[in-house]
Short mmCIF file of N, CA and C in Angstrom, two decimals:
data_model
loop_
_atom_site.label_atom_id
_atom_site.label_comp_id
_atom_site.label_asym_id
_atom_site.label_seq_id
_atom_site.Cartn_x
_atom_site.Cartn_y
_atom_site.Cartn_z
N LYS A 1 -5.61 -5.63 -5.96
CA LYS A 1 -6.30 -6.90 -5.80
C LYS A 1 -7.73 -6.81 -6.35
N ASP A 2 -8.38 -5.68 -6.10
CA ASP A 2 -9.77 -5.57 -6.55
C ASP A 2 -9.89 -4.93 -7.93
N GLY A 3 -8.76 -4.63 -8.57
CA GLY A 3 -8.78 -4.14 -9.94
C GLY A 3 -9.13 -2.68 -10.10
N ASP A 4 -9.07 -1.90 -9.01
CA ASP A 4 -9.46 -0.49 -9.11
C ASP A 4 -8.30 0.44 -9.48
N GLY A 5 -7.11 -0.11 -9.68
CA GLY A 5 -5.97 0.71 -10.07
C GLY A 5 -5.28 1.40 -8.92
N GLN A 6 -5.62 1.01 -7.69
CA GLN A 6 -5.01 1.61 -6.51
C GLN A 6 -4.55 0.51 -5.56
N ILE A 7 -3.48 0.81 -4.82
CA ILE A 7 -3.03 -0.10 -3.76
C ILE A 7 -3.23 0.64 -2.44
N THR A 8 -4.02 0.06 -1.57
CA THR A 8 -4.28 0.63 -0.24
C THR A 8 -3.32 0.02 0.77
N THR A 9 -3.30 0.57 1.98
CA THR A 9 -2.46 -0.01 3.03
C THR A 9 -2.89 -1.44 3.32
N LYS A 10 -4.17 -1.72 3.26
CA LYS A 10 -4.66 -3.08 3.51
C LYS A 10 -4.12 -4.04 2.46
N GLU A 11 -4.20 -3.64 1.19
CA GLU A 11 -3.71 -4.50 0.11
C GLU A 11 -2.19 -4.67 0.19
N LEU A 12 -1.47 -3.59 0.47
CA LEU A 12 -0.02 -3.68 0.60
C LEU A 12 0.35 -4.60 1.76
N GLY A 13 -0.38 -4.50 2.86
CA GLY A 13 -0.14 -5.36 4.01
C GLY A 13 -0.34 -6.83 3.68
N THR A 14 -1.37 -7.13 2.90
CA THR A 14 -1.63 -8.51 2.49
C THR A 14 -0.45 -9.06 1.69
N VAL A 15 0.05 -8.25 0.75
CA VAL A 15 1.18 -8.68 -0.07
C VAL A 15 2.43 -8.87 0.79
N MET A 16 2.70 -7.92 1.66
CA MET A 16 3.89 -8.00 2.51
C MET A 16 3.84 -9.24 3.41
N ARG A 17 2.67 -9.52 3.99
CA ARG A 17 2.55 -10.70 4.86
C ARG A 17 2.71 -11.99 4.06
N SER A 18 2.26 -11.99 2.80
CA SER A 18 2.43 -13.19 1.97
C SER A 18 3.90 -13.43 1.65
N LEU A 19 4.72 -12.38 1.78
CA LEU A 19 6.16 -12.49 1.54
C LEU A 19 6.94 -12.71 2.84
N GLY A 20 6.21 -12.96 3.93
CA GLY A 20 6.86 -13.27 5.19
C GLY A 20 7.21 -12.06 6.04
N GLN A 21 6.75 -10.88 5.66
CA GLN A 21 7.00 -9.67 6.43
C GLN A 21 5.79 -9.39 7.32
N ASN A 22 5.99 -8.57 8.35
CA ASN A 22 4.87 -8.22 9.23
C ASN A 22 4.93 -6.73 9.58
N PRO A 23 4.70 -5.86 8.58
CA PRO A 23 4.79 -4.42 8.83
C PRO A 23 3.60 -3.91 9.63
N SER A 24 3.86 -2.86 10.42
CA SER A 24 2.78 -2.21 11.17
C SER A 24 1.99 -1.32 10.21
N GLU A 25 0.82 -0.87 10.66
CA GLU A 25 0.02 0.05 9.84
C GLU A 25 0.81 1.32 9.54
N SER A 26 1.56 1.79 10.52
CA SER A 26 2.37 2.99 10.34
C SER A 26 3.44 2.77 9.27
N GLU A 27 4.09 1.62 9.30
CA GLU A 27 5.10 1.31 8.29
C GLU A 27 4.48 1.21 6.90
N LEU A 28 3.32 0.60 6.81
CA LEU A 28 2.63 0.50 5.52
C LEU A 28 2.28 1.88 4.99
N GLN A 29 1.78 2.75 5.86
CA GLN A 29 1.43 4.10 5.43
C GLN A 29 2.67 4.86 4.99
N ASP A 30 3.78 4.68 5.70
CA ASP A 30 5.03 5.33 5.31
C ASP A 30 5.47 4.88 3.92
N MET A 31 5.34 3.58 3.63
CA MET A 31 5.71 3.05 2.31
C MET A 31 4.86 3.67 1.21
N ILE A 32 3.56 3.76 1.46
CA ILE A 32 2.67 4.36 0.47
C ILE A 32 2.97 5.84 0.30
N ASN A 33 3.21 6.54 1.41
CA ASN A 33 3.48 7.98 1.34
C ASN A 33 4.70 8.30 0.49
N GLU A 34 5.68 7.38 0.46
CA GLU A 34 6.89 7.61 -0.33
C GLU A 34 6.61 7.73 -1.82
N VAL A 35 5.57 7.07 -2.31
CA VAL A 35 5.28 7.07 -3.75
C VAL A 35 3.89 7.61 -4.10
N ASP A 36 3.20 8.16 -3.12
CA ASP A 36 1.84 8.68 -3.33
C ASP A 36 1.91 10.07 -3.94
N ALA A 37 1.89 10.15 -5.26
CA ALA A 37 2.09 11.41 -5.98
C ALA A 37 1.01 12.45 -5.69
N ASP A 38 -0.25 12.02 -5.51
CA ASP A 38 -1.33 13.00 -5.32
C ASP A 38 -1.84 13.08 -3.88
N ASN A 39 -1.12 12.45 -2.97
CA ASN A 39 -1.44 12.50 -1.53
C ASN A 39 -2.85 12.06 -1.19
N ASN A 40 -3.35 11.04 -1.88
CA ASN A 40 -4.69 10.54 -1.57
C ASN A 40 -4.65 9.29 -0.68
N GLY A 41 -3.46 8.88 -0.24
CA GLY A 41 -3.34 7.76 0.68
C GLY A 41 -3.23 6.41 0.02
N THR A 42 -3.14 6.38 -1.30
CA THR A 42 -2.99 5.12 -2.03
C THR A 42 -1.93 5.27 -3.10
N ILE A 43 -1.46 4.13 -3.61
CA ILE A 43 -0.58 4.13 -4.78
C ILE A 43 -1.50 3.92 -5.98
N ASP A 44 -1.43 4.85 -6.93
CA ASP A 44 -2.34 4.82 -8.09
C ASP A 44 -1.63 4.31 -9.34
N PHE A 45 -2.34 3.49 -10.10
CA PHE A 45 -1.88 3.01 -11.39
C PHE A 45 -2.93 3.37 -12.43
N PRO A 46 -2.68 4.43 -13.21
CA PRO A 46 -3.68 4.87 -14.20
C PRO A 46 -3.88 3.86 -15.32
#
């Protein structure tokens, strides 16, 4: 959303809620952890 090339749990939560979902913080973190290649807590897009 802010153009920094990363998706945080906050940003992912915003997208999920806009799609009618209501994930918990733990669920959001689990989703990010599944694809977080460098374990920095975000999804990175170089």
